[in-house]
mmCIF file of C-alpha atoms in Angstrom:
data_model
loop_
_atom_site.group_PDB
_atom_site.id
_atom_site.type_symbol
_atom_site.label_atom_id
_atom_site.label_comp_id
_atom_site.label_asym_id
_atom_site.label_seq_id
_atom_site.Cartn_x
_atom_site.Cartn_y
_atom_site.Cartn_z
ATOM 1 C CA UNK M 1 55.529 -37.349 2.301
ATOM 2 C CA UNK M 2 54.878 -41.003 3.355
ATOM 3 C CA UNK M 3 57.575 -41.813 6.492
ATOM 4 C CA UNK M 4 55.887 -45.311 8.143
ATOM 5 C CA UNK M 5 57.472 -46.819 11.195
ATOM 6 C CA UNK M 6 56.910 -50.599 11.357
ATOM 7 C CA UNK M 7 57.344 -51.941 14.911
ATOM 8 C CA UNK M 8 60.538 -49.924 14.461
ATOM 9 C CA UNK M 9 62.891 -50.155 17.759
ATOM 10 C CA UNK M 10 66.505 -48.498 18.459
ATOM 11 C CA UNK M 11 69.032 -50.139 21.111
ATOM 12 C CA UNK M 12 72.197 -48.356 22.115
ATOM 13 C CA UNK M 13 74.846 -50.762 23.732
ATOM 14 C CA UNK M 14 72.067 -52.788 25.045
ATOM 15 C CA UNK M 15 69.602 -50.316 25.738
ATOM 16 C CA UNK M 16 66.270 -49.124 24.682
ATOM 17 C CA UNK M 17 66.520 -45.758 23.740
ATOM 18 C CA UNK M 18 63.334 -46.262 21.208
ATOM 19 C CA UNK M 19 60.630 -48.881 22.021
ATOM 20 C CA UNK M 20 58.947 -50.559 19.382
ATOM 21 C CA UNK M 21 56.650 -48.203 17.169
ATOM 22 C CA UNK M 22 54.326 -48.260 14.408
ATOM 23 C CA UNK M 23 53.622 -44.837 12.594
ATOM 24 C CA UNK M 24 52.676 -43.202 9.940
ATOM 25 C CA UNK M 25 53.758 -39.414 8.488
ATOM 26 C CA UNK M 26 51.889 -37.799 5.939
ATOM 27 C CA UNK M 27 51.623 -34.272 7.327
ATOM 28 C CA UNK M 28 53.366 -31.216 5.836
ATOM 29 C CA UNK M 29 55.183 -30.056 8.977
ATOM 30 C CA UNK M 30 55.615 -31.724 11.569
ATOM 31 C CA UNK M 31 57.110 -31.109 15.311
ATOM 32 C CA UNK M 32 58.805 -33.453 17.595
ATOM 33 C CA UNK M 33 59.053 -32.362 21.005
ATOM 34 C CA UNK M 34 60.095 -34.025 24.535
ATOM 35 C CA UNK M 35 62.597 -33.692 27.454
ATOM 36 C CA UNK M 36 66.223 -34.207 26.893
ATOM 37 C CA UNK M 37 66.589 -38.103 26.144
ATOM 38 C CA UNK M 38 63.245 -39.120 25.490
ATOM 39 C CA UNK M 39 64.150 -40.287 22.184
ATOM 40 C CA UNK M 40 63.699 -37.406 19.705
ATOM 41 C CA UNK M 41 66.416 -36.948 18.165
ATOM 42 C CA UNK M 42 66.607 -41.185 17.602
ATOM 43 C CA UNK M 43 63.640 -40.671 15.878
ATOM 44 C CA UNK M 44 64.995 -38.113 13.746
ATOM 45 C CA UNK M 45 67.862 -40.116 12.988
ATOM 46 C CA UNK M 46 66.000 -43.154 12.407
ATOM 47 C CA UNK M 47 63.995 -41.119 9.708
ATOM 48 C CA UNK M 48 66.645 -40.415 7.192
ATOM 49 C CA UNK M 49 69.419 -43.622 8.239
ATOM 50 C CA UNK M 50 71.481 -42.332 10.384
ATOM 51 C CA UNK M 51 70.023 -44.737 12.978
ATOM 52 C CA UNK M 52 69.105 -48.248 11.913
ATOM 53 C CA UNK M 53 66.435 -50.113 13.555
ATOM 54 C CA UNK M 54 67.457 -53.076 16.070
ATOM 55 C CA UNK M 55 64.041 -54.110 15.090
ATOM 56 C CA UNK M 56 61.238 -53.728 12.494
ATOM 57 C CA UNK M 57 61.454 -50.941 9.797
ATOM 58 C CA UNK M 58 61.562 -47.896 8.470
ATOM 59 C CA UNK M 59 60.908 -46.411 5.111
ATOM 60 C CA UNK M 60 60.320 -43.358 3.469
ATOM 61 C CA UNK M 61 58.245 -42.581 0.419
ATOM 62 C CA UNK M 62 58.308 -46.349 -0.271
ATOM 63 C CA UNK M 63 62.488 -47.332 0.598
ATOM 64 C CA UNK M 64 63.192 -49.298 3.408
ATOM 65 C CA UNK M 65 66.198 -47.474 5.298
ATOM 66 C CA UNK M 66 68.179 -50.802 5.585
ATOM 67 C CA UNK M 67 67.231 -52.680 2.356
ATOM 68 C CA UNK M 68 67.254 -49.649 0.009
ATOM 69 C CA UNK M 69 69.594 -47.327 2.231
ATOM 70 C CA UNK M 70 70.856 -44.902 -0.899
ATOM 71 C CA UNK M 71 67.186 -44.458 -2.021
ATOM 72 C CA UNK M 72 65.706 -43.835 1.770
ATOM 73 C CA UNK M 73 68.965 -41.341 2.508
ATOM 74 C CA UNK M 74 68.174 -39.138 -0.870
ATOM 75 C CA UNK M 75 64.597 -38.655 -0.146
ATOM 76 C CA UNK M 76 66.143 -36.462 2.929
ATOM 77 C CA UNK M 77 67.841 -33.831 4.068
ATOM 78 C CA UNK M 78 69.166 -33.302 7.874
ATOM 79 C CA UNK M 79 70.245 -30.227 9.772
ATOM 80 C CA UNK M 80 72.143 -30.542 12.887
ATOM 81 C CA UNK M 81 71.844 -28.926 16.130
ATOM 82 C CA UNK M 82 75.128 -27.013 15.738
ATOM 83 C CA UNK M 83 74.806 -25.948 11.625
ATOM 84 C CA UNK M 84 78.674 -25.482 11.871
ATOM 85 C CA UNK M 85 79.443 -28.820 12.107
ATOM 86 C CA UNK M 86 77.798 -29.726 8.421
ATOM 87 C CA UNK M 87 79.582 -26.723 6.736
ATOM 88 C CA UNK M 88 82.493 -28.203 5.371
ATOM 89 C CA UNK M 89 84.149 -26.176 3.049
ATOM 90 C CA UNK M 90 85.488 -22.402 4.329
ATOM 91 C CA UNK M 91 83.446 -20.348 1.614
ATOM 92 C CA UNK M 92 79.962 -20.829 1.971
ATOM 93 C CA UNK M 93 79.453 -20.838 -1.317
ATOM 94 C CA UNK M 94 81.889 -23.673 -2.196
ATOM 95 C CA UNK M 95 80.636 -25.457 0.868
ATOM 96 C CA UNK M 96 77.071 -25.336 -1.254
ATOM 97 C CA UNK M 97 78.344 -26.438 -4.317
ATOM 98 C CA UNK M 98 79.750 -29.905 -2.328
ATOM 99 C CA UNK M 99 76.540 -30.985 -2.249
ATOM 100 C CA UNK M 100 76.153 -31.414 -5.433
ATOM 101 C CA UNK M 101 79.499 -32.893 -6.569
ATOM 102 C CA UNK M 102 78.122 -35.836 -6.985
ATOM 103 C CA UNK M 103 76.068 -35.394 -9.819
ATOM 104 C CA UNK M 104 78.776 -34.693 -12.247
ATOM 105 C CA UNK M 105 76.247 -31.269 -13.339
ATOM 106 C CA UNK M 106 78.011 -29.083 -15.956
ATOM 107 C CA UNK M 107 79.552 -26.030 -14.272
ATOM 108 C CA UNK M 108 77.469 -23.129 -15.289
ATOM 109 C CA UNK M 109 74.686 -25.877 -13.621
ATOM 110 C CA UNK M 110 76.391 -25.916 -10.700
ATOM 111 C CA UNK M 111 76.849 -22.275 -10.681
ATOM 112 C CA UNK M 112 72.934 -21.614 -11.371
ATOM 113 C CA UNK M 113 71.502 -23.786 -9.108
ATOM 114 C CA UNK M 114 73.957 -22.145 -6.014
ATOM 115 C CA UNK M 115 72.993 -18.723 -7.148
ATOM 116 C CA UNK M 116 69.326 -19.386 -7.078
ATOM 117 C CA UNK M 117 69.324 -21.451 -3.477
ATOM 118 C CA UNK M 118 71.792 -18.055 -2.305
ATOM 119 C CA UNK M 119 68.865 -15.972 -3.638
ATOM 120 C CA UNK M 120 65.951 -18.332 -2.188
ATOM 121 C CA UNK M 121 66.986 -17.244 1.437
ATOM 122 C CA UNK M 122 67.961 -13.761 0.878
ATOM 123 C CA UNK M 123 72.358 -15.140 1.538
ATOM 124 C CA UNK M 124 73.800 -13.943 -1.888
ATOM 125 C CA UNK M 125 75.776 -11.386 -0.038
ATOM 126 C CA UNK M 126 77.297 -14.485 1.995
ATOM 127 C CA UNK M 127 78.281 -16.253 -0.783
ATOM 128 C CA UNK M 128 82.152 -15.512 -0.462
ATOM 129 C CA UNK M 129 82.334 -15.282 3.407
ATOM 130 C CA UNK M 130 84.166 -17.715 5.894
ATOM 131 C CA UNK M 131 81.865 -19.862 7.755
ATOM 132 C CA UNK M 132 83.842 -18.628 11.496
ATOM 133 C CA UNK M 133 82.156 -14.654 10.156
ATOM 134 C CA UNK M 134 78.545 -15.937 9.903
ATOM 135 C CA UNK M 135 76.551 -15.201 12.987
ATOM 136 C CA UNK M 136 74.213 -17.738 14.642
ATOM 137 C CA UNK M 137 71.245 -17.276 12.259
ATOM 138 C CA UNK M 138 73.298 -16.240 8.940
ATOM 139 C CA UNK M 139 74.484 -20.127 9.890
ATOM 140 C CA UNK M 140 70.993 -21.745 9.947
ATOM 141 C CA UNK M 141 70.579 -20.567 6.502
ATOM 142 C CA UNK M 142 73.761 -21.166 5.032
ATOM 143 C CA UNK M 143 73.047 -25.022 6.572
ATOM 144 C CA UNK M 144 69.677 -24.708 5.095
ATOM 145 C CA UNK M 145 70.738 -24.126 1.531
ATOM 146 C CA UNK M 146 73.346 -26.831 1.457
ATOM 147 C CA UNK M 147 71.025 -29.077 2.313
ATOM 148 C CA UNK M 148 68.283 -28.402 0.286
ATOM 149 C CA UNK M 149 70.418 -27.516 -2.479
ATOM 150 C CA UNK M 150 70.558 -31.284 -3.386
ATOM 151 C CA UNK M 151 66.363 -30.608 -3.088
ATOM 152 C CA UNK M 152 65.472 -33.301 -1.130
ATOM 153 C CA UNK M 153 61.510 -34.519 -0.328
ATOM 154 C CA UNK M 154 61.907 -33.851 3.576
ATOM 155 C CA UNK M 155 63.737 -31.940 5.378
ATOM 156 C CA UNK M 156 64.525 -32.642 9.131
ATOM 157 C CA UNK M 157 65.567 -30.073 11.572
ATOM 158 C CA UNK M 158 67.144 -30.507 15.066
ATOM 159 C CA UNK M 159 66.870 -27.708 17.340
ATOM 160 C CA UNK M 160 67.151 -25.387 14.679
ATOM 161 C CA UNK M 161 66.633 -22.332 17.197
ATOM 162 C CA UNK M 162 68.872 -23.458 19.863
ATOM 163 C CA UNK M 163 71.001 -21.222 21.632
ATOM 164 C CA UNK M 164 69.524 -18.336 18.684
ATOM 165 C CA UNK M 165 69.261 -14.675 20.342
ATOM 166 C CA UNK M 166 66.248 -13.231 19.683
ATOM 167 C CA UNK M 167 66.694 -11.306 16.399
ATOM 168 C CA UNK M 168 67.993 -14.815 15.261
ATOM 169 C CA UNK M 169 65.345 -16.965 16.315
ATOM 170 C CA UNK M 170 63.178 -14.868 14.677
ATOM 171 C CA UNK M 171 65.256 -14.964 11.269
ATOM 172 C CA UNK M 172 65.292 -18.495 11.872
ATOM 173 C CA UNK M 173 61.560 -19.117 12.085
ATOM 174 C CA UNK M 174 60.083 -17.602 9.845
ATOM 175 C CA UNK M 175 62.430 -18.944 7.495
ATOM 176 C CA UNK M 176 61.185 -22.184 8.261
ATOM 177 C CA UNK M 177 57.807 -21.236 8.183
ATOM 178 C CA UNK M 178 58.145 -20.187 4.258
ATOM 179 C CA UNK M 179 59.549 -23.412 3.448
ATOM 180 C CA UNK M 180 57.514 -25.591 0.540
ATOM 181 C CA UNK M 181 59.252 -28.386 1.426
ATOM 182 C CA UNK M 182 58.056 -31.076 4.042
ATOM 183 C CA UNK M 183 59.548 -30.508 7.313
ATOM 184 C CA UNK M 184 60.098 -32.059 10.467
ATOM 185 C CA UNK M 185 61.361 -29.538 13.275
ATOM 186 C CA UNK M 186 62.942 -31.477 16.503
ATOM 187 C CA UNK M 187 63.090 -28.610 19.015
ATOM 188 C CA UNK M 188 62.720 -27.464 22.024
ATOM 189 C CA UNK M 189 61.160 -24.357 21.660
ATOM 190 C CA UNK M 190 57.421 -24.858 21.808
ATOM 191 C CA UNK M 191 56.234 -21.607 19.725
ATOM 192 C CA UNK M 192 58.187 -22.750 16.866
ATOM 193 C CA UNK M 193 56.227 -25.837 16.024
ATOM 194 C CA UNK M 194 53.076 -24.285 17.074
ATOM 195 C CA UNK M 195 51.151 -23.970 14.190
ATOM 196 C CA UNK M 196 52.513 -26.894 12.321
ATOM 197 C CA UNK M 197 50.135 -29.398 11.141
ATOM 198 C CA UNK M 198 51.030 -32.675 13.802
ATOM 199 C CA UNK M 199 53.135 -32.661 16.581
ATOM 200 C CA UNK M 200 54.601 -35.889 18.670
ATOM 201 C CA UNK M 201 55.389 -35.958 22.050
ATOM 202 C CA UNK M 202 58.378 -38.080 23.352
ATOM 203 C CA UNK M 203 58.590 -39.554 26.981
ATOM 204 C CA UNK M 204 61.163 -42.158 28.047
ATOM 205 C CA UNK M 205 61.181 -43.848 24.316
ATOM 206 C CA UNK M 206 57.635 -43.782 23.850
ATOM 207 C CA UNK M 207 55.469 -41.426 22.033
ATOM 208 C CA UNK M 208 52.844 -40.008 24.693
ATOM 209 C CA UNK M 209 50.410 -37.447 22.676
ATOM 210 C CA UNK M 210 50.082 -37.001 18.789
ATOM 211 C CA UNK M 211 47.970 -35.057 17.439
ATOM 212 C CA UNK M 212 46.998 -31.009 16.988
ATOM 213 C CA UNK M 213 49.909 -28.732 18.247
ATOM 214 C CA UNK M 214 47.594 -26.986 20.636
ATOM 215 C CA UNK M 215 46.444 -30.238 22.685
ATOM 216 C CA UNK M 216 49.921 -32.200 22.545
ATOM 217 C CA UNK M 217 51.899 -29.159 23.731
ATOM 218 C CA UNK M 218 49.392 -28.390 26.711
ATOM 219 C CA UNK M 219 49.814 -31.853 27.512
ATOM 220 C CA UNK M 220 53.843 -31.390 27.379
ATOM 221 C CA UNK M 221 53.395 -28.096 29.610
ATOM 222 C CA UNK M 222 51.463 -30.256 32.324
ATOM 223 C CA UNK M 223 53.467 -32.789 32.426
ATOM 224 C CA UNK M 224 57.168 -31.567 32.062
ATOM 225 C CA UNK M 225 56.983 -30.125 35.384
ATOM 226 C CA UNK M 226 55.735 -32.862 37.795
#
């Protein structure tokens, strides 16, 4: 993974909502963490396109998110906060299958490669169920293995335990925690990201600590509250 942030900036209707930054990603997994509208999630966004920079650049693994938009956008893969939003299709297992429309596979490809990503996270028994019967966490992973159906280099989660009960959460995690792929976990919840190999803190647009999980989320504890 190579994600590099040139003296990137975002603006929304006149506003800074990111302010100028220069970064570099290498790291396996990675965890973003802040207060509510400290620019996370722009970040995020910023990462695989969905938010262009007013200002500078951003590439990953070599395309420029502007200049070579197609390129930057298939090195990625992005999960919302709310899953249910990104499932399109009723059955989950059509809804899978979308993703890879576009590649004009032969059927029985098709059919093999949903099958496998099904089997991958333990959902085959999903496969023919309504998206409205999946419960909070059955949802994560039905999310998950659209996405990374299409197998993309990084995958970038926001809040992918929010509003989980506890059994969920748990389902959730250590789902993530299995992952090969590179991640990069937005979230809230502080135990999640915990052992991942970098974490950034976000404050007012600005990143504020970056470095070891242990040190940047102490620093997040201390400060949150004041």
């Amino acid at each position: 993974m190579d994600i590099r942030f040139e003296q990137a900036e975002a603006r929304y209707e006149g506003r800074t909502v990111l302010h100028p930054l220069t970064l570099s990603l290498t790291e396996r997994r990675i965890g973003v963490i802040g207060l509510n509208g400290s620019g996370k999630t722009t970040f995020a966004r910023m990462i695989n396109g969905l938010v262009k920079p007013a200002s500078g650049s951003v590439s990953i693994n070599g395309y420029d998110t502007v200049k070579e938009a197609e390129r930057a956008r298939g090195q990625t893969g992005f999960i919302f906060q709310n899953p249910q939003n990104q499932i399109i299709l009723p059955i989950l297992r059509e809804d899978i299958a979308l993703g890879l429309q576009g590649r004009k596979l032969p059927k029985q490809e098709v059919t093999a490669a949903v099958d496998h990503i099904l089997s991958r996270f333990g959902i085959g028994h999903l496969a023919e169920r309504r998206s409205h019967e999946l419960s909070g966490g059955e949802l994560q992973l039905a999310a998950l293995a659209s996405v990374l159906v299409t197998e993309p280099a990084i995958l970038i989660m926001d809040e992918p335990t929010n509003q989980l009960d506890l059994r969920n959460r748990h389902l959730v995690a250590g789902t993530i925690g299995s992952l090969d792929e590179n991640v990069i976990v937005v979230s809230h919840d502080l135990d999640l990201v915990a052992d991942f190999d970098r974490v950034l803190l976000f404050h007012e647009g600005r990143i504020v600590a970056d470095g070891a999980p242990g040190e940047v989320i102490q620093h997040y504890r201390g400060t949150a509250v004041r």
